[in-house]
CSV table of C-alpha atoms and ligand atoms in Angstrom, one decimal:
chain,number,residue,atom,x,y,z
H,221,UNK,CA,-5.8,-22.1,14.9
H,222,UNK,CA,-3.6,-23.7,12.3
H,223,UNK,CA,-3.5,-23.3,8.6
H,224,UNK,CA,-5.9,-26.1,8.0
H,225,UNK,CA,-8.5,-24.5,10.2
H,226,UNK,CA,-8.0,-21.2,8.4
H,227,UNK,CA,-8.5,-22.9,5.0
H,228,UNK,CA,-11.7,-24.5,6.3
H,229,UNK,CA,-13.0,-21.1,7.4
H,230,UNK,CA,-12.4,-19.8,3.9
H,231,UNK,CA,-14.2,-22.8,2.4
H,232,UNK,CA,-17.1,-22.0,4.6
H,233,UNK,CA,-17.2,-18.4,3.3
H,234,UNK,CA,-16.8,-19.4,-0.3
H,235,UNK,CA,-20.5,-19.9,-1.0
H,236,UNK,CA,-22.5,-16.8,-2.0
H,237,UNK,CA,-24.8,-15.1,0.5
H,238,UNK,CA,-28.3,-14.3,-0.7
H,239,UNK,CA,-29.0,-10.7,0.5
H,240,UNK,CA,-32.2,-9.0,-0.7
H,241,UNK,CA,-32.2,-11.2,-3.8
H,242,UNK,CA,-28.6,-10.4,-4.7
H,243,UNK,CA,-25.9,-13.1,-4.6
H,244,UNK,CA,-23.0,-11.6,-2.7
H,245,UNK,CA,-19.5,-13.1,-2.3
H,246,UNK,CA,-17.2,-12.3,0.6
H,247,UNK,CA,-13.5,-13.1,0.8
H,248,UNK,CA,-11.4,-13.3,3.9
H,249,UNK,CA,-7.7,-12.8,4.4
H,250,UNK,CA,-6.4,-14.8,7.3
H,251,UNK,CA,-3.2,-14.4,9.3
H,252,UNK,CA,-2.1,-17.3,11.6
H,253,UNK,CA,0.4,-16.9,14.4
H,254,UNK,CA,1.4,-20.0,16.4
H,255,UNK,CA,4.3,-18.4,18.4
H,256,UNK,CA,4.8,-19.8,21.9
H,257,UNK,CA,4.7,-16.2,23.2
H,258,UNK,CA,2.5,-15.9,26.2
H,259,UNK,CA,1.8,-12.2,25.7
H,260,UNK,CA,-1.6,-12.0,23.9
H,261,UNK,CA,-0.7,-8.6,22.4
H,262,UNK,CA,2.3,-10.1,20.7
H,263,UNK,CA,0.4,-13.0,19.3
H,264,UNK,CA,-2.3,-10.6,17.9
H,265,UNK,CA,0.3,-8.3,16.4
H,266,UNK,CA,2.0,-11.3,14.7
H,267,UNK,CA,-1.3,-12.6,13.4
H,268,UNK,CA,-2.1,-9.1,12.1
H,269,UNK,CA,1.3,-9.0,10.4
H,270,UNK,CA,0.6,-12.4,8.8
H,271,UNK,CA,-2.9,-11.1,7.7
H,272,UNK,CA,-1.3,-8.2,5.8
H,273,UNK,CA,1.0,-10.7,4.1
H,274,UNK,CA,-2.0,-12.8,3.1
H,275,UNK,CA,-3.7,-9.7,1.7
H,276,UNK,CA,-0.6,-8.7,-0.3
H,277,UNK,CA,-0.5,-12.1,-2.0
H,278,UNK,CA,-4.0,-11.7,-3.3
H,279,UNK,CA,-7.6,-12.0,-2.2
H,280,UNK,CA,-8.8,-14.8,-0.2
H,281,UNK,CA,-5.4,-16.1,1.1
H,282,UNK,CA,-4.0,-17.4,4.4
H,283,UNK,CA,-0.5,-16.7,5.6
H,284,UNK,CA,1.5,-17.9,8.6
H,285,UNK,CA,3.6,-15.6,10.6
H,286,UNK,CA,7.4,-15.8,10.5
H,287,UNK,CA,10.0,-13.4,11.9
H,288,UNK,CA,11.1,-12.1,8.5
H,289,UNK,CA,7.6,-10.6,8.2
H,290,UNK,CA,8.6,-7.9,10.7
H,291,UNK,CA,11.1,-6.5,8.3
H,292,UNK,CA,8.5,-6.3,5.6
H,293,UNK,CA,6.1,-4.6,8.0
H,294,UNK,CA,8.6,-1.9,8.9
H,295,UNK,CA,9.2,-1.3,5.1
H,296,UNK,CA,5.5,-1.0,4.7
H,297,UNK,CA,5.3,1.6,7.5
H,298,UNK,CA,8.3,3.5,6.2
H,299,UNK,CA,6.8,3.6,2.7
H,300,UNK,CA,3.5,4.8,4.1
H,301,UNK,CA,5.1,7.7,5.8
H,302,UNK,CA,7.1,8.6,2.8
H,303,UNK,CA,4.1,8.3,0.5
H,304,UNK,CA,2.4,11.0,2.4
H,305,UNK,CA,4.8,13.5,1.0
H,306,UNK,CA,5.4,11.9,-2.4
H,307,UNK,CA,2.6,13.8,-4.1
H,308,UNK,CA,3.8,17.2,-2.9
H,309,UNK,CA,7.4,16.3,-3.8
H,310,UNK,CA,6.2,15.4,-7.3
H,311,UNK,CA,7.6,11.9,-7.1
H,312,UNK,CA,4.6,10.1,-8.7
H,313,UNK,CA,4.5,9.4,-12.4
H,314,UNK,CA,2.0,8.1,-14.8
H,315,UNK,CA,3.3,5.6,-17.4
H,316,UNK,CA,1.3,4.7,-20.5
H,317,UNK,CA,0.7,1.5,-22.4
H,318,UNK,CA,-1.2,1.4,-25.7
H,319,UNK,CA,-4.3,-0.7,-26.5
H,320,UNK,CA,-4.6,-1.5,-30.2
H,321,UNK,CA,-7.6,-2.4,-32.3
H,322,UNK,CA,-7.1,-6.0,-33.6
H,323,UNK,CA,-9.0,-5.2,-36.7
H,324,UNK,CA,-7.5,-1.9,-37.8
H,325,UNK,CA,-4.2,-2.1,-36.0
H,326,UNK,CA,-4.6,1.4,-34.7
H,327,UNK,CA,-4.0,2.6,-31.2
H,328,UNK,CA,-7.4,3.3,-29.7
H,329,UNK,CA,-6.4,4.0,-26.1
H,330,UNK,CA,-3.7,4.2,-23.6
H,331,UNK,CA,-3.8,2.7,-20.1
H,332,UNK,CA,-2.4,4.9,-17.3
H,333,UNK,CA,-0.1,2.9,-15.0
H,334,UNK,CA,1.2,4.5,-11.8
H,335,UNK,CA,4.8,4.6,-10.8
H,336,UNK,CA,6.7,6.1,-7.8
H,337,UNK,CA,10.1,7.6,-8.5
H,338,UNK,CA,11.4,6.9,-5.0
H,339,UNK,CA,14.4,9.1,-4.1
H,340,UNK,CA,16.5,6.2,-2.8
H,341,UNK,CA,14.9,3.0,-4.1
H,342,UNK,CA,14.4,4.0,-7.7
H,343,UNK,CA,11.2,3.4,-9.7
H,344,UNK,CA,8.6,1.5,-7.7
H,345,UNK,CA,5.8,-0.5,-9.3
H,346,UNK,CA,2.2,-0.2,-8.1
H,347,UNK,CA,2.3,-3.7,-6.5
H,348,UNK,CA,4.9,-2.4,-4.1
H,349,UNK,CA,2.9,0.6,-2.9
H,350,UNK,CA,-0.8,0.5,-3.8
H,351,UNK,CA,-1.7,-1.6,-0.7
H,352,UNK,CA,0.5,0.8,1.4
H,353,UNK,CA,-1.5,3.7,-0.1
H,354,UNK,CA,-4.8,2.0,0.5
H,355,UNK,CA,-4.0,1.1,4.1
H,356,UNK,CA,-2.8,4.7,4.8
H,357,UNK,CA,-6.1,6.1,3.3
H,358,UNK,CA,-4.1,7.9,0.6
H,359,UNK,CA,-5.7,6.2,-2.4
H,360,UNK,CA,-8.5,8.8,-2.9
H,361,UNK,CA,-5.9,11.6,-3.2
H,362,UNK,CA,-3.5,9.6,-5.3
H,363,UNK,CA,-6.3,8.3,-7.5
H,364,UNK,CA,-7.6,11.9,-8.1
H,365,UNK,CA,-4.1,13.0,-9.0
H,366,UNK,CA,-3.7,10.0,-11.5
H,367,UNK,CA,-7.1,11.0,-13.1
H,368,UNK,CA,-6.1,14.6,-13.6
H,369,UNK,CA,-2.6,13.9,-14.8
H,370,UNK,CA,-3.7,11.1,-17.2
H,371,UNK,CA,-6.6,13.2,-18.6
H,372,UNK,CA,-4.5,16.3,-19.0
H,373,UNK,CA,-1.6,14.6,-20.8
H,374,UNK,CA,-4.0,12.6,-23.0
H,375,UNK,CA,-5.8,15.9,-24.0
H,376,UNK,CA,-2.4,17.1,-25.3
H,377,UNK,CA,-1.8,14.0,-27.4
H,378,UNK,CA,-5.3,14.0,-28.9
H,379,UNK,CA,-4.4,17.0,-31.0
H,380,UNK,CA,-2.4,14.7,-33.2
H,381,UNK,CA,-4.4,11.5,-32.4
H,382,UNK,CA,-8.0,12.4,-32.3
H,383,UNK,CA,-10.3,9.8,-30.7
H,384,UNK,CA,-7.6,8.5,-28.4
H,385,UNK,CA,-9.0,7.3,-25.1
H,386,UNK,CA,-7.4,7.0,-21.7
H,387,UNK,CA,-8.0,4.1,-19.4
H,388,UNK,CA,-7.5,4.7,-15.7
H,389,UNK,CA,-7.4,2.0,-13.0
H,390,UNK,CA,-9.6,2.6,-10.1
H,391,UNK,CA,-9.2,0.6,-6.9
H,392,UNK,CA,-12.3,-0.7,-5.1
H,393,UNK,CA,-11.8,1.8,-2.2
H,394,UNK,CA,-12.0,4.6,-4.7
H,395,UNK,CA,-15.5,3.8,-5.9
H,396,UNK,CA,-17.4,6.3,-3.8
H,397,UNK,CA,-19.5,9.4,-4.4
H,398,UNK,CA,-16.2,11.3,-4.2
H,399,UNK,CA,-14.9,9.6,-7.4
H,400,UNK,CA,-17.7,11.3,-9.4
H,401,UNK,CA,-16.4,14.7,-8.3
H,402,UNK,CA,-12.8,13.8,-9.1
H,403,UNK,CA,-13.8,12.5,-12.6
H,404,UNK,CA,-15.8,15.6,-13.3
H,405,UNK,CA,-13.0,18.0,-12.2
H,406,UNK,CA,-10.3,16.0,-14.2
H,407,UNK,CA,-12.5,16.3,-17.3
H,408,UNK,CA,-13.3,20.0,-16.8
H,409,UNK,CA,-9.6,20.9,-16.1
H,410,UNK,CA,-8.2,18.8,-19.0
H,411,UNK,CA,-10.9,19.5,-21.5
H,412,UNK,CA,-11.0,15.8,-22.4
H,413,UNK,CA,-14.5,14.6,-23.4
H,414,UNK,CA,-16.2,12.0,-21.2
H,415,UNK,CA,-16.3,9.4,-24.0
H,416,UNK,CA,-12.5,9.5,-24.1
H,417,UNK,CA,-12.3,8.3,-20.5
H,418,UNK,CA,-12.5,4.6,-19.4
H,419,UNK,CA,-12.3,3.5,-15.8
H,420,UNK,CA,-10.9,0.0,-15.2
H,421,UNK,CA,-12.4,-1.7,-12.2
H,422,UNK,CA,-12.0,-5.3,-11.0
H,423,UNK,CA,-14.8,-7.8,-11.2
H,424,UNK,CA,-15.2,-8.1,-7.5
H,425,UNK,CA,-15.3,-4.3,-7.1
H,426,UNK,CA,-18.0,-3.9,-9.7
H,427,UNK,CA,-20.5,-6.3,-8.2
H,428,UNK,CA,-21.3,-4.6,-4.9
H,429,UNK,CA,-24.6,-2.7,-4.9
H,430,UNK,CA,-23.1,0.6,-3.7
H,431,UNK,CA,-20.5,0.5,-6.4
H,432,UNK,CA,-23.1,-0.2,-9.1
H,433,UNK,CA,-24.9,3.0,-8.2
H,434,UNK,CA,-21.7,5.1,-8.5
H,435,UNK,CA,-20.7,3.4,-11.8
H,436,UNK,CA,-24.2,3.9,-13.2
H,437,UNK,CA,-23.8,7.7,-12.5
H,438,UNK,CA,-20.4,7.8,-14.1
H,439,UNK,CA,-21.8,6.1,-17.2
H,440,UNK,CA,-24.6,8.7,-17.3
H,441,UNK,CA,-21.9,11.3,-17.7
H,442,UNK,CA,-20.6,9.3,-20.7
H,443,UNK,CA,-17.6,7.5,-19.2
H,444,UNK,CA,-17.0,3.9,-20.1
H,445,UNK,CA,-16.4,1.2,-17.5
H,446,UNK,CA,-14.1,-1.7,-18.2
H,447,UNK,CA,-13.8,-4.9,-16.1
H,448,UNK,CA,-10.2,-5.6,-15.4
H,449,UNK,CA,-8.6,-9.0,-15.0
H,450,UNK,CA,-11.8,-10.7,-16.2
H,451,UNK,CA,-12.1,-14.4,-15.5
H,452,UNK,CA,-10.4,-14.3,-12.1
H,453,UNK,CA,-13.6,-13.3,-10.2
H,454,UNK,CA,-17.0,-14.8,-9.8
H,455,UNK,CA,-19.4,-12.9,-12.1
H,456,UNK,CA,-22.1,-14.9,-13.6
H,457,UNK,CA,-23.6,-14.2,-17.0
H,458,UNK,CA,-26.8,-13.0,-15.5
H,459,UNK,CA,-24.9,-10.6,-13.2
H,460,UNK,CA,-22.8,-9.2,-16.0
H,461,UNK,CA,-25.8,-8.4,-18.1
H,462,UNK,CA,-27.2,-6.2,-15.3
H,463,UNK,CA,-23.9,-4.5,-14.5
H,464,UNK,CA,-23.1,-1.0,-15.8
H,465,UNK,CA,-20.1,-2.1,-17.9
H,466,UNK,CA,-18.8,-1.6,-21.5
H,467,UNK,CA,-15.7,-3.7,-21.8
H,468,UNK,CA,-14.1,-6.9,-20.5
H,469,UNK,CA,-10.3,-7.2,-20.2
H,470,UNK,CA,-9.4,-10.8,-20.4
H,471,UNK,CA,-6.8,-11.5,-17.7
H,472,UNK,CA,-3.3,-12.0,-19.0
H,473,UNK,CA,-3.0,-15.5,-17.4
H,474,UNK,CA,-5.6,-16.8,-19.9
H,475,UNK,CA,-4.0,-15.0,-22.9
H,476,UNK,CA,-0.5,-16.3,-22.0
H,477,UNK,CA,-1.7,-19.9,-21.8
H,478,UNK,CA,-3.3,-19.7,-25.3
H,479,UNK,CA,-0.5,-21.5,-27.1
H,480,UNK,CA,-1.1,-24.4,-24.7
H,481,UNK,CA,-4.2,-26.6,-24.6
H,482,UNK,CA,-7.5,-26.4,-26.3
H,483,UNK,CA,-9.1,-25.9,-22.9
H,484,UNK,CA,-7.3,-22.5,-22.6
H,485,UNK,CA,-8.5,-21.5,-26.0
H,486,UNK,CA,-12.0,-22.5,-25.0
H,487,UNK,CA,-11.9,-20.2,-21.9
H,488,UNK,CA,-10.8,-17.2,-24.0
H,489,UNK,CA,-13.3,-18.0,-26.7
H,490,UNK,CA,-16.2,-18.2,-24.3
H,491,UNK,CA,-15.2,-14.9,-22.6
H,492,UNK,CA,-15.1,-13.2,-26.0
H,493,UNK,CA,-18.5,-14.7,-27.0
H,494,UNK,CA,-19.9,-13.7,-23.6
H,495,UNK,CA,-18.7,-10.1,-24.1
H,496,UNK,CA,-20.2,-9.9,-27.6
H,497,UNK,CA,-23.5,-11.5,-26.7
H,498,UNK,CA,-24.2,-8.8,-24.2
H,499,UNK,CA,-22.8,-6.0,-26.4
H,500,UNK,CA,-19.4,-5.5,-24.7
H,501,UNK,CA,-15.9,-5.0,-26.1
H,502,UNK,CA,-13.3,-7.7,-25.4
H,503,UNK,CA,-9.7,-6.8,-24.8
H,504,UNK,CA,-6.8,-9.3,-24.5
H,505,UNK,CA,-4.2,-8.1,-22.0
H,506,UNK,CA,-0.7,-9.4,-21.6
H,507,UNK,CA,-0.1,-10.2,-25.3
H,508,UNK,CA,3.6,-10.9,-25.6
H,509,UNK,CA,4.0,-12.8,-28.8
H,510,UNK,CA,2.8,-12.6,-32.4
H,511,UNK,CA,1.3,-16.0,-31.9
H,512,UNK,CA,-0.8,-14.8,-29.0
H,513,UNK,CA,-1.9,-11.7,-30.9
H,514,UNK,CA,-2.9,-13.8,-33.9
H,515,UNK,CA,-4.8,-16.3,-31.7
H,516,UNK,CA,-6.8,-13.7,-29.9
H,517,UNK,CA,-7.6,-11.9,-33.1
H,518,UNK,CA,-8.8,-15.1,-34.8
H,519,UNK,CA,-11.0,-15.8,-31.8
H,520,UNK,CA,-12.7,-12.4,-32.5
H,521,UNK,CA,-11.2,-10.3,-29.7
H,522,UNK,CA,-11.6,-6.6,-30.4
H,523,UNK,CA,-8.4,-5.1,-28.9
H,524,UNK,CA,-5.1,-6.1,-27.6
H,525,UNK,CA,-2.5,-4.8,-25.1
H,526,UNK,CA,0.9,-6.1,-24.1
H,527,UNK,CA,4.6,-6.1,-24.3
H,528,UNK,CA,4.4,-7.2,-28.0
H,529,UNK,CA,3.4,-3.7,-29.0
H,530,UNK,CA,5.0,-1.7,-26.1
H,531,UNK,CA,5.9,-1.8,-22.5
H,532,UNK,CA,4.4,1.0,-20.4
H,533,UNK,CA,6.4,4.2,-21.2
H,534,UNK,CA,6.9,7.6,-19.5
H,535,UNK,CA,4.8,10.5,-20.8
H,536,UNK,CA,7.7,12.0,-22.7
H,537,UNK,CA,8.0,8.9,-24.9
H,538,UNK,CA,4.3,8.7,-25.8
H,539,UNK,CA,4.3,10.9,-28.9
H,540,UNK,CA,7.1,8.9,-30.5
H,541,UNK,CA,5.4,5.6,-29.5
H,542,UNK,CA,2.1,6.7,-31.1
H,543,UNK,CA,4.0,7.7,-34.2
H,544,UNK,CA,5.8,4.3,-34.4
H,545,UNK,CA,2.6,2.4,-34.0
H,546,UNK,CA,0.9,4.3,-36.7
H,547,UNK,CA,3.0,2.4,-39.1
H,548,UNK,CA,2.9,-1.3,-38.1
H,549,UNK,CA,5.3,-2.2,-40.8
H,550,UNK,CA,7.9,0.0,-39.4
H,551,UNK,CA,7.3,-1.1,-35.8
H,552,UNK,CA,8.0,-4.7,-36.9
H,553,UNK,CA,4.9,-5.8,-35.2
H,554,UNK,CA,2.4,-6.2,-38.0
H,555,UNK,CA,0.3,-9.3,-37.5
H,556,UNK,CA,0.0,-12.2,-39.9
H,557,UNK,CA,-3.3,-12.0,-41.9
H,558,UNK,CA,-6.4,-13.0,-40.0
H,559,UNK,CA,-7.0,-16.7,-39.5
H,560,UNK,CA,-3.4,-17.4,-39.0
H,561,UNK,CA,-4.0,-18.9,-35.6
H,562,UNK,CA,-1.0,-20.5,-33.9
H,563,UNK,CA,1.5,-18.6,-35.9
H,564,UNK,CA,5.1,-18.9,-35.1
H,565,UNK,CA,6.2,-17.4,-31.8
H,566,UNK,CA,8.5,-14.4,-31.8
I,616,C2E,P1,-3.4,-4.1,-14.4
I,616,C2E,O1,-4.5,-3.1,-14.4
I,616,C2E,O2,-3.8,-5.5,-14.8
I,616,C2E,O3,-2.3,-3.5,-15.4
I,616,C2E,C1,-1.5,-4.3,-16.3
I,616,C2E,C2,-0.2,-4.7,-15.7
I,616,C2E,O4,0.3,-5.7,-16.6
I,616,C2E,C3,0.8,-3.5,-15.7
I,616,C2E,O5,1.6,-3.7,-14.6
I,616,C2E,C4,1.6,-3.8,-17.0
I,616,C2E,O6,2.9,-3.3,-17.0
I,616,C2E,C5,1.6,-5.3,-17.1
I,616,C2E,N1,1.7,-5.7,-18.5
I,616,C2E,C6,1.2,-5.1,-19.6
I,616,C2E,N2,1.5,-5.9,-20.7
I,616,C2E,C7,2.1,-7.0,-20.2
I,616,C2E,C8,2.6,-8.2,-20.9
I,616,C2E,O7,2.6,-8.3,-22.1
I,616,C2E,N3,3.2,-9.1,-20.1
I,616,C2E,C9,3.2,-9.0,-18.7
I,616,C2E,N4,3.8,-10.0,-18.1
I,616,C2E,N5,2.7,-7.9,-18.1
I,616,C2E,C10,2.2,-6.9,-18.8
I,616,C2E,P2,1.9,-2.6,-13.5
I,616,C2E,O8,2.1,-1.3,-14.2
I,616,C2E,O9,3.0,-3.1,-12.6
I,616,C2E,O10,0.6,-2.5,-12.7
I,616,C2E,C11,0.2,-3.5,-11.9
I,616,C2E,C12,-1.2,-3.2,-11.3
I,616,C2E,O11,-1.3,-2.1,-10.5
I,616,C2E,C13,-2.2,-2.9,-12.4
I,616,C2E,O12,-2.6,-4.1,-13.0
I,616,C2E,C14,-3.3,-2.2,-11.7
I,616,C2E,O13,-4.2,-3.2,-11.1
I,616,C2E,C15,-2.5,-1.5,-10.6
I,616,C2E,N6,-2.4,-0.1,-10.9
I,616,C2E,C16,-1.6,0.5,-11.8
I,616,C2E,N7,-1.8,1.9,-11.8
I,616,C2E,C17,-2.8,2.1,-10.9
I,616,C2E,C18,-3.5,3.3,-10.5
I,616,C2E,O14,-3.3,4.4,-11.0
I,616,C2E,N8,-4.5,3.1,-9.6
I,616,C2E,C19,-4.9,1.9,-9.1
I,616,C2E,N9,-5.8,1.9,-8.2
I,616,C2E,N10,-4.2,0.8,-9.5
I,616,C2E,C20,-3.2,0.9,-10.4
I,617,CA,CA1,-5.9,-2.3,-15.7
I,618,CA,CA1,-5.5,-6.3,-15.9
């Protein structure tokens, strides 16, 4: 099998499957090994290694094997074994990034973003170890820890900032019955009320039937569901209307292209309109410039998040950050008055 054949296989799988009246999409990650090795086990191992590489670069990709991949695989294995003890050794951290209302300018929520303070490699970002954690079956335990840590720390900050919510990312593998228990125990232990917790799930994770059932139960408890990276998946308007969700987070790729063509603005406009038509909040992520913030605000977006206001910070820096953002003048990040679309970049 060569790369062209792999791509043809993916094209064949791209059309939705009609299962019991539901349109379901599947994706395939394909690894290709064309080594002249005669040993079938070696070829399979190399193809498997390439398949992991394909998975790492995103959903629905193909990758070809090359010898350098072995090194990456051994790093993956080493990190997996180290990650087993990372929770007990207290090496995981939750960083926080604020979400601001684009109408009032106030911080309405924080997003919890996982970090691993690795003893020899320094601070590792989720992209470097979430797949490792998922492959090693560690995500339920790590996810439960993130929920508890984020809810407990937020409960402390709400004393000075009432109404502050916390948004926690949940990977597709975490959306099981078990998650409901983890959420309930994080809320009970921290004392945070359910309406202050938002779970961020990706579009493809939300549309499976089993996941819808779990998310519906979480919403019955009072938790809000946000669709992360919106615009990169395949949800149709009809599907969205039926899904148990409260918020759409517009993927940062669209936000960052806003200063470009009218076509990019049209995509963002239609996502915001879509959200509002079905009663959802629209959040623009990855806002880096005053021009982007002004543009998403003038398009009617409800909230914004991005380096413009703050990078994700460690828990000890959160109180000062919240204080700084209470005064947009002082923070130097006040937006031009509404309607100032296409304002000068920073
Ligand atoms: P995400 O949910 O889309 O989170 C936003 C990512 O964009 C964060 O990267 C954040 O640092 C980055 N970001 C925020 N503002 C800007 C901006 O203005 N410009 C740019 N270029 N980037 C910005 P981070 O922290 O590296 O997280 C990456 C991904 O890892 C997250 O993407 C999320 O999918 C996943 N993740 C993070 N924490 C967790 C977790 O606790 N559990 C799970 N399952 N996934 C997590
Ligand atoms: Ca997120
Ligand atoms: Ca996102």
